[in-house]
Coordinates of C-alpha atoms in Angstrom, one line a residue:
M1 CA 1.1 -23.3 6.1
T2 CA 4.0 -25.6 6.9
A3 CA 5.0 -27.3 3.7
E4 CA 5.6 -26.4 0.1
G5 CA 2.4 -25.0 -1.3
H6 CA 0.9 -24.3 2.1
G7 CA 1.8 -20.7 3.0
T8 CA 5.5 -20.9 2.4
E9 CA 5.4 -17.3 1.1
L10 CA 4.5 -15.9 4.5
V11 CA 8.0 -15.4 5.9
A12 CA 9.5 -13.5 8.7
A13 CA 9.4 -9.7 9.1
E14 CA 12.0 -7.6 7.3
P15 CA 14.8 -6.5 9.7
D16 CA 14.9 -2.8 10.5
A17 CA 18.3 -2.4 8.8
L18 CA 19.3 0.9 7.4
P19 CA 19.7 1.2 3.7
A20 CA 23.1 0.6 2.2
I21 CA 23.2 4.3 1.4
V22 CA 23.7 4.9 5.1
A23 CA 25.2 1.7 6.6
P24 CA 28.9 2.4 5.8
A25 CA 28.5 6.1 6.2
P26 CA 29.6 8.3 9.1
T27 CA 27.7 7.8 12.4
R28 CA 26.1 11.2 12.1
L29 CA 24.3 10.2 8.9
A30 CA 23.2 6.9 10.3
E31 CA 21.9 8.5 13.5
L32 CA 19.9 11.2 11.6
T33 CA 18.5 8.6 9.1
T34 CA 17.4 6.4 12.0
M35 CA 15.7 9.4 13.7
W36 CA 14.1 10.5 10.4
L37 CA 12.5 7.0 10.0
S38 CA 11.6 6.8 13.7
R39 CA 9.7 10.1 13.7
Q40 CA 7.1 8.7 11.2
R41 CA 4.1 7.7 13.2
S42 CA 3.0 4.8 11.0
A43 CA 5.0 1.6 10.9
H44 CA 3.8 1.2 7.3
T45 CA 5.2 4.6 6.4
R46 CA 8.6 3.8 8.0
T47 CA 8.8 0.6 6.0
A48 CA 7.9 2.4 2.8
Y49 CA 10.4 5.2 3.4
R50 CA 13.1 2.7 4.2
R51 CA 12.4 0.8 1.0
D52 CA 12.3 4.0 -1.1
L53 CA 15.6 5.2 0.3
W54 CA 17.1 1.7 -0.5
Q55 CA 16.0 2.2 -4.1
W56 CA 17.8 5.6 -4.3
G57 CA 20.9 4.3 -2.6
D58 CA 21.1 1.2 -4.8
W59 CA 20.8 3.3 -7.9
C60 CA 23.5 5.7 -6.7
A61 CA 25.8 2.8 -6.0
A62 CA 25.2 1.2 -9.3
T63 CA 25.8 4.4 -11.2
G64 CA 28.8 5.6 -9.2
R65 CA 27.1 8.6 -7.6
N66 CA 27.5 10.0 -4.1
P67 CA 24.0 10.8 -2.7
L68 CA 25.5 13.5 -0.5
T69 CA 26.8 15.4 -3.5
A70 CA 23.9 14.6 -5.8
R71 CA 22.3 17.3 -8.0
A72 CA 18.8 17.7 -9.3
A73 CA 20.1 16.2 -12.7
D74 CA 21.0 13.0 -10.8
L75 CA 17.5 12.7 -9.5
D76 CA 16.1 13.4 -13.0
A77 CA 18.3 10.6 -14.4
W78 CA 16.9 8.3 -11.7
I79 CA 13.3 9.2 -12.7
V80 CA 14.1 8.6 -16.4
E81 CA 15.5 5.1 -15.6
Q82 CA 12.5 4.2 -13.5
R83 CA 10.2 5.1 -16.3
A84 CA 12.3 2.9 -18.6
T85 CA 13.0 -0.2 -16.5
G86 CA 11.7 0.4 -13.0
A87 CA 13.2 -1.6 -10.1
R88 CA 12.4 -5.0 -11.4
G89 CA 12.8 -4.6 -15.2
R90 CA 9.3 -3.1 -15.7
P91 CA 8.5 0.6 -16.0
A92 CA 7.5 2.1 -12.7
A93 CA 4.1 3.8 -12.4
E94 CA 4.2 7.6 -12.2
S95 CA 2.6 7.4 -8.7
T96 CA 5.4 5.1 -7.6
I97 CA 8.1 7.4 -8.9
A98 CA 6.5 10.4 -7.2
R99 CA 6.2 8.5 -3.9
R100 CA 9.9 7.4 -4.0
L101 CA 11.0 11.0 -4.8
S102 CA 8.8 12.4 -2.0
A103 CA 10.5 10.0 0.5
V104 CA 14.0 10.9 -0.7
A105 CA 13.2 14.6 -0.6
S106 CA 11.9 14.2 3.0
W107 CA 15.2 12.5 3.9
Y108 CA 17.3 15.3 2.3
D109 CA 15.2 18.0 4.0
Y110 CA 15.9 16.3 7.4
L111 CA 19.6 16.2 6.8
V112 CA 19.8 19.8 5.6
V113 CA 17.8 21.2 8.6
N114 CA 19.7 19.1 11.2
T115 CA 23.2 19.7 10.0
A116 CA 23.0 23.3 8.8
A117 CA 24.7 24.5 12.0
D118 CA 27.4 21.8 11.9
P119 CA 31.0 22.9 11.1
E120 CA 30.7 20.6 8.1
P121 CA 27.1 20.0 7.1
L122 CA 26.4 16.7 5.6
I123 CA 24.6 18.4 2.7
R124 CA 23.6 22.1 2.2
H125 CA 20.7 21.8 -0.2
N126 CA 18.0 19.3 -1.2
P127 CA 18.5 18.1 -4.8
A128 CA 15.2 16.3 -4.8
Q129 CA 13.2 19.5 -4.5
A130 CA 14.4 20.7 -7.9
A131 CA 14.0 17.4 -9.7
A132 CA 11.3 17.0 -12.3
R133 CA 8.8 15.3 -10.0
P134 CA 6.0 13.6 -11.9
R135 CA 2.6 15.2 -11.9
I136 CA 0.0 12.7 -11.0
D137 CA -3.5 12.6 -12.5
P138 CA -5.8 12.6 -9.5
D139 CA -8.3 10.6 -11.4
D140 CA -5.8 7.9 -12.5
S141 CA -5.1 4.6 -10.7
S142 CA -2.7 2.1 -12.2
T143 CA -3.6 -0.6 -9.6
V144 CA -5.0 -3.7 -11.2
G145 CA -8.2 -4.8 -9.5
L146 CA -10.2 -8.1 -9.7
A147 CA -13.5 -8.9 -11.3
R148 CA -16.0 -10.5 -9.0
T149 CA -15.4 -14.0 -10.3
E150 CA -11.6 -13.5 -10.1
A151 CA -11.9 -12.5 -6.4
D152 CA -13.9 -15.6 -5.7
R153 CA -11.3 -17.8 -7.4
L154 CA -8.5 -16.1 -5.4
L155 CA -10.4 -16.6 -2.1
A156 CA -11.0 -20.2 -2.9
E157 CA -7.3 -20.8 -3.4
A158 CA -6.6 -19.0 -0.1
R159 CA -9.1 -21.2 1.7
A160 CA -7.4 -24.3 0.2
D161 CA -3.9 -23.0 1.1
S162 CA -4.3 -22.5 4.9
L163 CA -6.5 -20.9 7.6
T164 CA -4.1 -18.0 7.9
S165 CA -4.1 -17.4 4.1
H166 CA -7.9 -17.5 4.0
A167 CA -8.3 -15.2 7.0
L168 CA -5.8 -12.6 5.7
I169 CA -7.1 -12.5 2.1
L170 CA -10.7 -12.4 3.4
L171 CA -9.9 -9.5 5.7
L172 CA -8.3 -7.5 2.8
L173 CA -11.3 -8.2 0.5
V174 CA -14.1 -7.7 3.0
A175 CA -12.7 -4.8 5.1
G176 CA -10.8 -3.1 2.2
L177 CA -7.8 -2.5 4.5
R178 CA -4.3 -1.3 3.6
V179 CA -1.9 -4.2 4.0
G180 CA 0.1 -2.3 6.6
S181 CA -2.9 -2.0 8.8
A182 CA -3.9 -5.7 8.4
I183 CA -0.5 -7.2 9.1
G184 CA 0.1 -4.7 12.0
A185 CA -3.1 -5.9 13.8
R186 CA -2.7 -7.7 17.1
I187 CA -4.9 -10.2 18.9
E188 CA -5.5 -7.6 21.6
D189 CA -7.1 -5.4 19.0
L190 CA -10.1 -7.8 18.7
G191 CA -13.1 -6.8 20.7
N192 CA -16.8 -6.1 20.8
D193 CA -18.9 -3.0 20.4
R194 CA -22.7 -2.9 20.8
G195 CA -23.1 -6.4 19.5
H196 CA -20.5 -6.1 16.8
R197 CA -17.2 -8.0 16.6
V198 CA -14.6 -5.4 15.9
L199 CA -10.9 -5.0 15.1
N200 CA -9.3 -1.8 16.4
L201 CA -6.6 -0.9 13.9
T202 CA -3.8 1.6 13.4
V203 CA -4.3 3.1 9.9
K204 CA -2.6 5.6 7.7
G205 CA -1.3 8.6 9.6
G206 CA -1.1 6.7 12.9
R207 CA -4.9 7.1 13.5
R208 CA -6.9 4.4 15.2
R209 CA -10.0 3.1 13.5
R210 CA -12.6 0.5 14.5
V211 CA -13.6 -2.0 11.8
P212 CA -16.6 -4.3 12.2
L213 CA -16.1 -8.0 11.5
P214 CA -19.0 -9.6 9.7
P215 CA -19.7 -13.2 10.9
V216 CA -18.0 -14.8 8.0
L217 CA -14.8 -12.8 8.6
A218 CA -15.0 -13.2 12.4
H219 CA -15.3 -17.0 12.0
A220 CA -12.3 -17.1 9.7
L221 CA -10.2 -15.3 12.3
D222 CA -11.5 -17.5 15.1
E223 CA -10.6 -20.6 13.1
M224 CA -7.1 -19.3 12.5
L225 CA -6.6 -18.5 16.2
A226 CA -8.1 -21.8 17.3
E227 CA -5.5 -23.6 15.2
R228 CA -2.8 -21.7 17.1
G229 CA -4.3 -22.6 20.5
H230 CA -6.4 -19.5 21.2
P231 CA -3.5 -17.1 22.1
A232 CA -4.6 -14.0 24.0
Q233 CA -2.0 -11.6 22.7
G234 CA 0.6 -11.1 20.0
P235 CA 0.4 -10.4 16.2
L236 CA -2.8 -11.4 14.6
F237 CA -1.1 -12.9 11.6
L238 CA 2.0 -15.2 12.0
T239 CA 4.1 -17.4 9.9
P240 CA 4.3 -21.2 10.6
S241 CA 7.5 -20.5 12.5
G242 CA 5.7 -18.0 14.8
L243 CA 7.2 -14.8 13.3
P244 CA 5.2 -11.7 12.2
V245 CA 4.2 -11.5 8.5
Y246 CA 5.6 -8.6 6.5
E247 CA 4.3 -6.8 3.4
L248 CA 6.5 -8.3 0.7
S249 CA 5.4 -11.8 1.8
V250 CA 1.8 -10.8 1.3
H251 CA 2.6 -9.6 -2.2
R252 CA 4.2 -13.0 -2.9
L253 CA 1.3 -14.9 -1.3
I254 CA -1.3 -13.1 -3.5
R255 CA 0.6 -13.7 -6.7
R256 CA 1.1 -17.3 -5.9
L257 CA -2.6 -17.8 -5.1
A258 CA -3.5 -15.9 -8.2
R259 CA -1.3 -18.1 -10.4
R260 CA -3.0 -21.2 -8.9
A261 CA -6.3 -19.6 -9.6
G262 CA -5.3 -19.1 -13.3
L263 CA -5.7 -15.3 -13.1
A264 CA -4.3 -13.5 -16.1
S265 CA -3.2 -10.5 -14.0
A266 CA -1.3 -12.7 -11.4
S267 CA 2.1 -11.2 -12.1
V268 CA 1.0 -7.6 -11.4
L269 CA -1.4 -8.1 -8.5
S270 CA -0.6 -6.6 -5.1
P271 CA -2.3 -6.2 -1.7
H272 CA -3.6 -2.9 -2.9
S273 CA -5.3 -4.8 -5.7
L274 CA -7.5 -6.3 -3.1
R275 CA -8.2 -3.0 -1.5
H276 CA -9.0 -1.6 -4.9
T277 CA -11.4 -4.5 -5.5
A278 CA -13.1 -4.0 -2.2
I279 CA -13.7 -0.3 -2.7
T280 CA -15.0 -0.9 -6.3
E281 CA -17.4 -3.6 -5.0
M282 CA -18.6 -1.2 -2.4
L283 CA -19.3 1.4 -5.0
D284 CA -21.1 -1.2 -7.2
A285 CA -23.1 -2.6 -4.2
T286 CA -24.4 0.9 -3.2
G287 CA -25.1 2.2 -6.7
G288 CA -22.1 4.5 -6.5
D289 CA -22.7 6.0 -3.1
L290 CA -19.5 7.9 -2.8
R291 CA -20.0 8.9 0.8
R292 CA -20.4 5.4 2.1
A293 CA -17.5 4.2 0.0
Q294 CA -15.3 7.0 1.3
D295 CA -16.2 6.1 4.9
F296 CA -15.5 2.4 4.1
A297 CA -12.1 3.2 2.6
G298 CA -11.1 5.7 5.2
H299 CA -10.2 8.3 2.6
A300 CA -9.8 11.9 3.7
D301 CA -10.7 13.2 0.2
P302 CA -13.6 11.9 -1.8
R303 CA -11.6 12.4 -5.0
T304 CA -9.4 9.6 -3.9
T305 CA -12.4 7.2 -3.5
R306 CA -13.6 8.4 -6.9
R307 CA -10.5 6.9 -8.6
Y308 CA -11.8 3.4 -7.7
D309 CA -15.1 3.8 -9.5
R310 CA -14.8 1.7 -12.7
R311 CA -18.3 2.5 -13.8
R312 CA -17.7 6.2 -14.3
D313 CA -16.2 5.8 -17.8
Q314 CA -18.8 3.2 -19.0
L315 CA -20.7 4.6 -21.9
D316 CA -23.9 2.9 -20.7
N317 CA -23.9 5.4 -17.8
H318 CA -23.0 8.5 -19.8
G319 CA -25.1 11.6 -19.1
A320 CA -25.8 12.1 -22.8
Y321 CA -28.4 9.3 -22.6
L322 CA -30.2 11.1 -19.7
L323 CA -30.2 14.4 -21.5
A324 CA -31.4 12.8 -24.7
G325 CA -34.7 12.2 -22.9
R326 CA -34.9 16.0 -22.3
F327 CA -33.9 17.3 -25.7
G328 CA -34.6 14.3 -28.0
D329 CA -38.3 15.0 -28.5
T330 CA -37.6 18.6 -29.4
A331 CA -35.1 17.5 -32.1
A332 CA -37.6 15.0 -33.5
D333 CA -40.2 17.8 -33.9
D334 CA -37.8 19.8 -36.0

């Protein structure tokens, strides 16, 4: 991954800069925003919240609004625009809009609570609480997954790209990890447990989780680390220049590999597409065993896992065919 076409998308980690909404503002606001971000246990959550606050701040700047005097109608206008054009010229998914609004609402809540006793509070109410927050269908998932042949083609391109690309894409597909957990892994997290090679990860909510590494995945990681001289510590995944990988770079890598593989969905794939694919494959491989798939995905609620089951809406599996065997003979007798 040193030259054009060989992992150039895996670039250095994003700086922990405050959003422009805060940077030129009074020190009090910057301090509180920094603390609001820092109190989140998960590094992935901190990154997501920072990005969502950037989105709100950029929109306020572009439309001449002051976020500290914003009203619910301003948040509503932001929602409407996201549905129309999104952040990159495409309509944003309702789940994305809801997540962004939730982050902004959390930020406002923190400012209200922590400056209420100040002689001049930064803000007295939370405008995001009254905004028309989207209602999300718990059974809906807008993530684009991959068919089995498409996943194979993507993996083949990753293998041809570099040892790091191959190990990272394989980890996402085989272990079904969230990208934040994967790129946050460290070499020290590798270990053994009762004959299993394992990776001890920090997952959503700041919890620790032990993930087994099947031989094919352990071998890919070993090859990657051997190329780097068998380091004993540090981030598991690095750029050619030795810096940690960050989430946006993985997005770019997946789409670049998908374009090379000729996948029609290349422009809309994301790291979560690989997690979606892995969970779907698990459901297929186990005949729809929801409990095993839930444990594999690390979901607290089985309804979340259920969203990944593509087979649930196929007419071949519809219960009417099962009940026809029960009632069909009676109808024929009539």
